[in-house]
Coordinates of C-alpha atoms in Angstrom, one line a residue:
M1 CA 141.2 86.0 134.1
T2 CA 140.4 90.2 132.6
A3 CA 137.3 90.8 131.0
H4 CA 137.8 92.3 127.9
L5 CA 136.0 95.3 126.8
S6 CA 134.7 97.8 123.7
H7 CA 134.0 101.1 123.5
Q8 CA 134.1 104.1 121.4
C9 CA 137.0 106.1 121.2
P10 CA 135.6 109.5 122.9
Q11 CA 137.8 111.8 120.1
C12 CA 137.3 110.1 116.8
G13 CA 134.2 106.9 117.2
A14 CA 135.9 104.5 116.5
P15 CA 135.6 100.5 118.1
V16 CA 138.3 100.1 120.8
A17 CA 139.0 96.9 122.8
L18 CA 140.3 97.2 126.1
E19 CA 141.4 94.6 128.9
E20 CA 138.9 95.8 132.4
T21 CA 142.5 96.3 134.5
D22 CA 143.2 99.2 131.2
R23 CA 143.5 103.2 133.3
I24 CA 144.9 104.4 130.3
F25 CA 142.8 104.5 127.1
S26 CA 144.6 104.2 123.7
C27 CA 143.1 104.4 120.5
P28 CA 145.2 103.1 117.5
F29 CA 143.3 105.4 115.1
C30 CA 143.7 108.8 116.0
Q31 CA 146.2 107.9 118.3
V32 CA 144.6 109.3 121.6
R33 CA 145.6 108.2 125.0
L34 CA 143.2 109.2 128.0
F35 CA 143.5 108.9 131.5
I36 CA 140.3 106.6 132.1
H37 CA 138.7 107.6 135.6
S38 CA 135.8 106.4 137.9
S39 CA 134.5 108.1 140.7
G40 CA 132.9 105.2 142.2
P41 CA 133.3 101.6 141.3
F42 CA 133.4 100.6 138.0
E43 CA 130.6 99.9 136.3
Y44 CA 129.6 97.4 133.0
R45 CA 127.3 96.1 131.6
L46 CA 126.6 92.9 129.0
K47 CA 124.3 93.7 125.8
P48 CA 120.9 91.8 124.9
R49 CA 121.4 89.2 122.6
I50 CA 117.7 88.4 121.4
A51 CA 114.8 90.8 121.2
H52 CA 111.5 90.9 123.3
P53 CA 108.7 92.8 124.1
G54 CA 109.1 93.6 127.7
T55 CA 110.7 96.2 129.6
L56 CA 114.4 96.4 129.4
I57 CA 116.4 95.9 133.0
H58 CA 120.1 95.8 133.6
I59 CA 120.3 94.1 137.3
P60 CA 123.2 95.0 139.3
Y61 CA 126.3 92.3 140.6
W62 CA 129.0 93.0 142.4
R63 CA 132.3 91.5 140.9
F64 CA 135.6 91.3 142.7
R65 CA 138.7 89.7 141.4
G66 CA 141.6 89.5 143.4
N67 CA 143.1 88.0 146.0
A68 CA 141.4 86.9 149.9
F69 CA 143.2 85.7 152.7
V70 CA 142.2 84.7 155.8
L71 CA 144.5 84.6 159.0
G72 CA 143.1 82.0 161.8
P73 CA 146.0 81.5 165.1
N74 CA 147.7 78.3 163.1
V75 CA 145.9 77.7 159.4
T76 CA 146.9 80.7 156.7
Q77 CA 144.5 80.6 153.8
H78 CA 144.9 82.1 150.4
K79 CA 142.8 82.3 147.3
I80 CA 142.5 84.0 143.8
L81 CA 139.2 84.8 143.2
D82 CA 137.1 86.1 140.0
S83 CA 133.6 86.0 142.0
S84 CA 130.0 87.6 141.2
L85 CA 126.8 87.9 143.6
L86 CA 123.3 89.7 142.7
A87 CA 123.1 93.2 144.1
V88 CA 119.7 93.2 145.0
T89 CA 117.7 91.0 146.3
N90 CA 115.7 88.6 144.5
P91 CA 115.2 85.2 144.6
A92 CA 114.0 84.6 140.5
L93 CA 117.3 86.4 139.7
P94 CA 120.3 83.7 139.8
P95 CA 122.6 84.2 142.7
S96 CA 126.2 85.3 140.3
L97 CA 127.1 85.4 137.0
G98 CA 129.3 82.8 136.5
L99 CA 131.6 82.7 133.6
R100 CA 129.4 85.1 131.8
T101 CA 132.0 88.3 132.8
Q102 CA 134.7 86.5 131.8
A103 CA 133.7 84.5 128.5
M104 CA 131.4 87.7 127.5
S105 CA 132.5 90.8 126.4
L106 CA 131.3 94.0 128.7
S107 CA 130.7 97.7 128.4
F108 CA 131.3 100.7 129.7
V109 CA 127.5 102.2 131.4
E110 CA 126.8 105.4 129.7
P111 CA 123.8 107.8 129.6
E112 CA 123.0 106.9 126.4
S113 CA 123.5 103.1 127.5
E114 CA 119.7 102.3 126.5
G115 CA 117.2 100.1 129.2
L116 CA 116.4 101.2 133.2
F117 CA 119.1 100.1 136.1
L118 CA 118.7 99.4 139.3
P119 CA 120.6 100.3 142.1
P120 CA 122.7 98.1 144.2
T121 CA 120.4 97.7 147.6
I122 CA 123.8 95.2 148.6
P123 CA 126.7 96.7 150.0
S124 CA 130.0 95.7 148.7
S125 CA 131.1 95.5 151.9
S126 CA 128.8 92.6 152.3
F127 CA 130.0 91.0 149.4
R128 CA 133.2 91.7 150.4
S129 CA 132.4 89.5 154.1
L130 CA 130.4 86.8 152.6
L131 CA 132.8 86.0 150.3
L132 CA 135.2 85.7 153.0
R133 CA 133.2 83.2 155.9
A134 CA 134.6 80.4 153.4
L135 CA 137.2 80.2 150.7
P136 CA 136.0 77.9 147.8
G137 CA 137.4 75.4 148.0
M138 CA 139.2 75.2 151.2
P139 CA 137.6 74.2 155.5
A140 CA 135.7 77.0 157.3
Q141 CA 137.8 78.4 159.7
T142 CA 136.5 78.5 163.3
G143 CA 137.5 81.2 166.0
P144 CA 139.0 84.1 165.5
K145 CA 140.5 85.2 162.5
L146 CA 142.3 88.5 160.6
T147 CA 140.8 88.5 156.4
A148 CA 140.7 90.5 153.9
C149 CA 139.8 90.8 150.0
V150 CA 142.4 93.1 148.1
G151 CA 140.4 93.6 144.4
D152 CA 142.7 94.6 141.4
S153 CA 138.8 95.1 140.6
L154 CA 136.1 96.1 142.3
S155 CA 133.2 96.7 139.9
L156 CA 129.6 96.3 139.4
I157 CA 128.2 94.5 136.7
Y158 CA 124.7 94.8 135.0
Q159 CA 122.9 91.4 133.6
P160 CA 119.8 92.4 130.8
V161 CA 116.4 91.2 131.7
F162 CA 113.7 91.4 130.2
Q163 CA 110.2 92.1 132.2
S164 CA 106.5 92.0 131.0
H165 CA 104.3 89.2 133.5
E166 CA 107.8 87.4 134.0
L167 CA 111.4 88.2 133.7
V168 CA 113.4 86.8 131.1
D169 CA 116.9 86.1 130.1
A170 CA 117.9 88.5 127.8
I171 CA 121.4 87.0 127.0
T172 CA 120.0 83.2 126.7
G173 CA 116.1 83.6 126.2
E174 CA 115.9 81.3 129.9
H175 CA 112.4 82.4 131.6
L176 CA 113.4 83.4 134.8
G177 CA 110.2 84.0 137.1
P178 CA 106.9 85.9 137.2
A179 CA 107.5 89.0 137.0
G180 CA 108.6 91.0 140.5
I181 CA 110.7 93.5 139.7
D182 CA 109.0 97.5 140.7
V183 CA 110.5 99.8 137.4
A184 CA 109.9 102.0 140.5
D185 CA 113.0 101.4 141.5
A186 CA 114.8 101.3 138.0
Q187 CA 116.4 104.3 136.7
Q188 CA 117.9 105.9 133.3
A189 CA 121.5 105.1 133.3
G190 CA 124.3 107.2 134.8
S191 CA 127.6 107.1 134.5
H192 CA 130.4 108.0 137.0
L193 CA 133.2 107.7 133.9
K194 CA 135.4 110.3 132.6
F195 CA 138.3 110.6 129.9
A196 CA 141.5 113.1 130.1
S197 CA 143.9 113.6 128.5
T198 CA 147.7 112.3 129.3
L199 CA 149.7 115.3 128.3
C200 CA 151.6 116.3 131.6
P201 CA 149.5 119.0 133.2
K202 CA 152.6 121.1 134.0
C203 CA 154.8 121.3 131.0
G204 CA 152.3 119.7 128.1
W205 CA 154.2 116.7 127.2
D206 CA 153.1 113.1 126.5
L207 CA 153.0 110.8 129.7
I208 CA 154.5 107.5 129.5
G209 CA 153.4 104.2 131.4
D210 CA 152.0 100.7 130.9
R211 CA 147.9 100.7 129.9
Q212 CA 147.4 99.4 133.2
S213 CA 149.3 101.2 135.5
L214 CA 147.5 104.4 137.6
V215 CA 150.8 106.2 138.1
Q216 CA 152.1 107.8 134.4
T217 CA 155.2 109.8 134.5
C218 CA 156.9 112.9 132.5
P219 CA 160.3 112.6 130.8
H220 CA 160.6 116.1 129.8
C221 CA 159.7 117.2 133.0
D222 CA 160.2 114.5 135.8
T223 CA 156.9 114.5 137.3
A224 CA 154.1 111.5 138.2
W225 CA 150.6 111.4 137.9
E226 CA 147.6 109.2 138.1
P227 CA 144.2 109.4 137.4
G228 CA 142.0 111.9 138.7
P229 CA 138.4 113.1 137.9
E230 CA 139.9 116.4 135.7
G231 CA 142.7 114.5 134.4
G232 CA 145.9 114.0 136.0
Q233 CA 146.3 114.3 139.8
P234 CA 150.3 115.4 140.8
I235 CA 152.1 111.9 143.0
T236 CA 155.2 112.0 144.1
P237 CA 156.9 108.7 144.1
H238 CA 160.2 108.3 146.2
F239 CA 163.3 105.7 145.2
L240 CA 166.1 103.5 147.5
H241 CA 169.7 104.8 146.7
T242 CA 171.4 101.6 145.6
Q243 CA 175.2 101.1 144.8
E244 CA 174.4 98.5 141.9
K245 CA 172.8 99.7 138.2
P246 CA 168.8 98.8 138.7
D247 CA 167.4 97.3 135.8
I248 CA 163.9 97.5 136.9
Y249 CA 162.2 99.1 140.1
L250 CA 159.1 97.5 142.1
P251 CA 156.7 99.9 143.3
F252 CA 155.3 99.8 146.8
W253 CA 152.8 101.5 148.5
N254 CA 154.1 102.8 151.9
L255 CA 151.3 103.0 154.0
R256 CA 149.9 105.1 157.7
V257 CA 147.7 104.0 160.1
Q258 CA 146.0 104.9 162.9
A259 CA 145.7 101.7 165.8
K260 CA 142.0 101.8 167.2
G261 CA 141.8 99.5 170.4
F262 CA 146.0 98.7 170.2
R263 CA 148.8 100.6 170.0
L264 CA 150.5 100.8 166.5
Q265 CA 152.8 104.3 165.9
T266 CA 156.6 102.8 166.8
W267 CA 158.8 100.2 166.3
A268 CA 158.2 99.5 169.8
D269 CA 155.0 99.0 169.7
L270 CA 154.8 96.7 166.6
I271 CA 157.7 94.6 168.6
R272 CA 155.1 94.4 171.9
L273 CA 152.1 93.8 169.6
T274 CA 153.8 90.9 167.9
N275 CA 156.4 89.7 169.7
L276 CA 159.1 90.2 167.3
P277 CA 162.2 88.4 168.3
R278 CA 164.0 91.5 168.7
A279 CA 165.8 93.1 171.3
L280 CA 163.6 96.6 171.9
Q281 CA 166.2 99.6 171.5
P282 CA 165.8 103.2 172.6
W283 CA 165.7 105.1 169.4
M284 CA 162.4 101.9 168.5
E285 CA 160.0 103.8 171.0
S286 CA 160.5 106.9 168.9
T287 CA 161.2 106.2 165.3
A288 CA 157.7 105.8 163.9
F289 CA 156.5 102.1 162.0
S290 CA 154.6 102.3 158.6
F291 CA 153.6 99.1 156.6
R292 CA 154.7 98.5 153.3
V293 CA 152.8 97.1 150.0
P294 CA 152.9 95.9 146.5
A295 CA 151.7 98.1 144.2
F296 CA 151.2 95.4 141.3
K297 CA 150.0 92.6 141.1
I298 CA 151.7 88.8 142.4
R299 CA 150.7 85.1 143.8
P300 CA 148.4 85.8 147.4
E301 CA 151.4 83.8 148.7
L302 CA 154.1 86.1 147.7
F303 CA 152.1 89.3 147.9
L304 CA 151.6 89.0 151.9
N305 CA 156.0 87.3 152.2
L306 CA 156.9 90.3 150.2
S307 CA 155.1 92.7 152.5
A308 CA 156.2 91.4 155.3
Q309 CA 159.7 91.8 154.3
V310 CA 159.6 94.8 153.2
S311 CA 157.8 96.5 155.9
L312 CA 160.7 94.7 158.1
Y313 CA 163.5 96.8 156.4
Q314 CA 161.9 99.6 156.5
P315 CA 163.8 101.4 153.8
E316 CA 164.2 105.3 153.7
A317 CA 163.2 106.2 150.0
P318 CA 163.9 109.8 149.1
A319 CA 162.1 112.0 146.6
L320 CA 163.8 112.6 143.3
E321 CA 164.5 116.4 141.6
V322 CA 165.3 113.7 138.0
L323 CA 163.4 110.5 137.8
P324 CA 165.6 107.5 137.4
R325 CA 164.7 106.7 133.2
T326 CA 165.2 102.6 134.5
P327 CA 161.9 100.3 133.6
L328 CA 159.2 101.1 136.3
H329 CA 157.2 98.2 136.8
P330 CA 153.5 99.4 136.4
V331 CA 151.5 100.8 139.6
T332 CA 148.3 98.3 139.3
L333 CA 146.6 98.4 143.1
H334 CA 144.8 101.4 144.3
R335 CA 145.9 102.8 147.7
T336 CA 142.7 102.1 148.7
E337 CA 142.9 98.0 147.8
A338 CA 146.0 98.6 150.1
F339 CA 145.0 99.7 152.9
Q340 CA 142.4 96.0 153.0
A341 CA 145.3 94.0 153.0
L342 CA 146.7 95.7 157.0
P343 CA 145.2 93.3 158.7
V344 CA 146.5 90.4 157.2
V345 CA 149.7 92.0 157.0
L346 CA 149.5 92.3 160.5
G347 CA 149.2 88.8 161.2
R348 CA 151.9 88.0 158.9
L349 CA 154.4 89.8 160.9
A350 CA 153.6 88.2 164.2
P351 CA 155.7 84.6 164.7
A352 CA 152.9 83.3 166.9
R353 CA 149.6 84.8 165.8
K354 CA 147.8 83.1 169.2
N355 CA 149.6 85.3 170.8
L356 CA 148.1 87.9 169.0
F357 CA 144.4 87.7 168.8
P358 CA 144.1 88.7 172.4
K359 CA 145.7 92.0 172.5
I360 CA 143.8 93.0 169.0
Q361 CA 140.2 91.9 170.0
G362 CA 137.9 94.3 168.7
G363 CA 140.5 96.9 167.7
S364 CA 140.4 98.3 163.8
L365 CA 143.1 100.0 161.4
R366 CA 142.7 103.1 160.4
A367 CA 143.7 104.0 156.8
G368 CA 146.2 107.3 157.0
E369 CA 148.9 108.7 154.7
A370 CA 150.0 106.5 151.9
S371 CA 153.4 107.3 149.2
I372 CA 154.5 105.2 146.3
E373 CA 158.4 103.7 146.9
Y374 CA 159.7 102.2 144.3
L375 CA 162.9 99.4 145.5
P376 CA 165.6 98.8 142.6
F377 CA 166.3 95.3 141.6
V378 CA 168.9 93.8 139.5
E379 CA 168.4 91.1 137.1
G380 CA 169.4 87.8 137.5
P381 CA 169.3 84.6 135.3
N382 CA 166.5 84.0 137.0
E383 CA 165.4 86.4 139.0
F384 CA 165.3 90.0 140.3
V385 CA 167.6 90.4 143.0
Q386 CA 166.7 93.6 145.6
P387 CA 170.4 93.8 147.3
E388 CA 169.8 96.5 150.0
M389 CA 167.4 93.6 151.4
N390 CA 169.1 90.2 149.7
M391 CA 165.4 89.5 148.9
A392 CA 164.7 87.8 145.6
I393 CA 161.6 87.5 143.2
Q394 CA 161.0 85.0 140.4
K395 CA 160.6 86.4 136.8
N396 CA 158.2 83.5 136.2
A397 CA 155.8 85.1 139.4
L398 CA 156.1 88.4 137.7
Y399 CA 155.7 87.9 133.9
W400 CA 152.8 86.1 134.9
S401 CA 151.3 87.9 137.3
T402 CA 149.9 90.3 134.5
T403 CA 147.7 87.4 133.5
L404 CA 146.4 87.5 137.2

């Protein structure tokens, strides 16, 4: 479930309702459209609902929303998670925010936000590791396993408390325990947030695209852009050619990696590593292999299956001088999150994972180059079909994925 935000328009000051996953700020009053960019994780705060004479302090919590995967030698586990965890060490404070992130409206943390803010002392990597020890509602796996948290949202949520001689929840008024927060560790609010124009940096035309999409296109000069600290940053999309007239293009990340502890540079390396049932050919020794991962939200089991199918097909998608006018599905998964998925995608490619684990034990995959590829799909009665790969995605799965 997507959290809801309220924010004043930077241009006219009107209150605007947003969703947490929005990457385009669109004001219905003055019609301005702006890129929303953060140099770190997005930071939000819950507003106090009670008055109290104590010092207002905001407590950081990590929040992850997305897909979690655990692949053992014989078992595959996956789950859609929306979880939060206290990002500082303090036994008097609640360990998580529960349903507050879903039930209450959030606001961006900005320099004018009142009160003091504690910086997180527990890194987000530790939060991810804790989530993957045992997926909620599923038995813990022992022995070797491949894990990944692939989030469309990793953010910091600040919970307000009042501190005097005791700690008081600034939302419910509940007494949490004796005062124990060193205010010397807290600081005034800052912000990594920037709003920038969505006018095309090349020709000045209005960029178009879904408000949740990380990629916006210019129909005037046929360029594509993604949010950056100073506005739109150029990106070169690639498009797979098809003989049929497509009804929609779905985006995939083309990801190159550097493997440490084992070889994974060419097709031949992949076949030897995973024992794929394919005969080695001379051309495979010199043909580079790269992973393909959906750049959009989709149910976890479909995410793995699509990643495996497109990675094994290795589509050749050139850049185009003129962008197609066929609708482009929004890019909602950032490249850094796509790279997080690669260990479990590698495990999904192996027909017998028990033979893969000894080969990759102690190894790792380091992120390399990334590019966006759009694959054409033709609409059928109940599904979208990719003709070249003979691959289909149910319409309902694609539609409901936007609500995950």
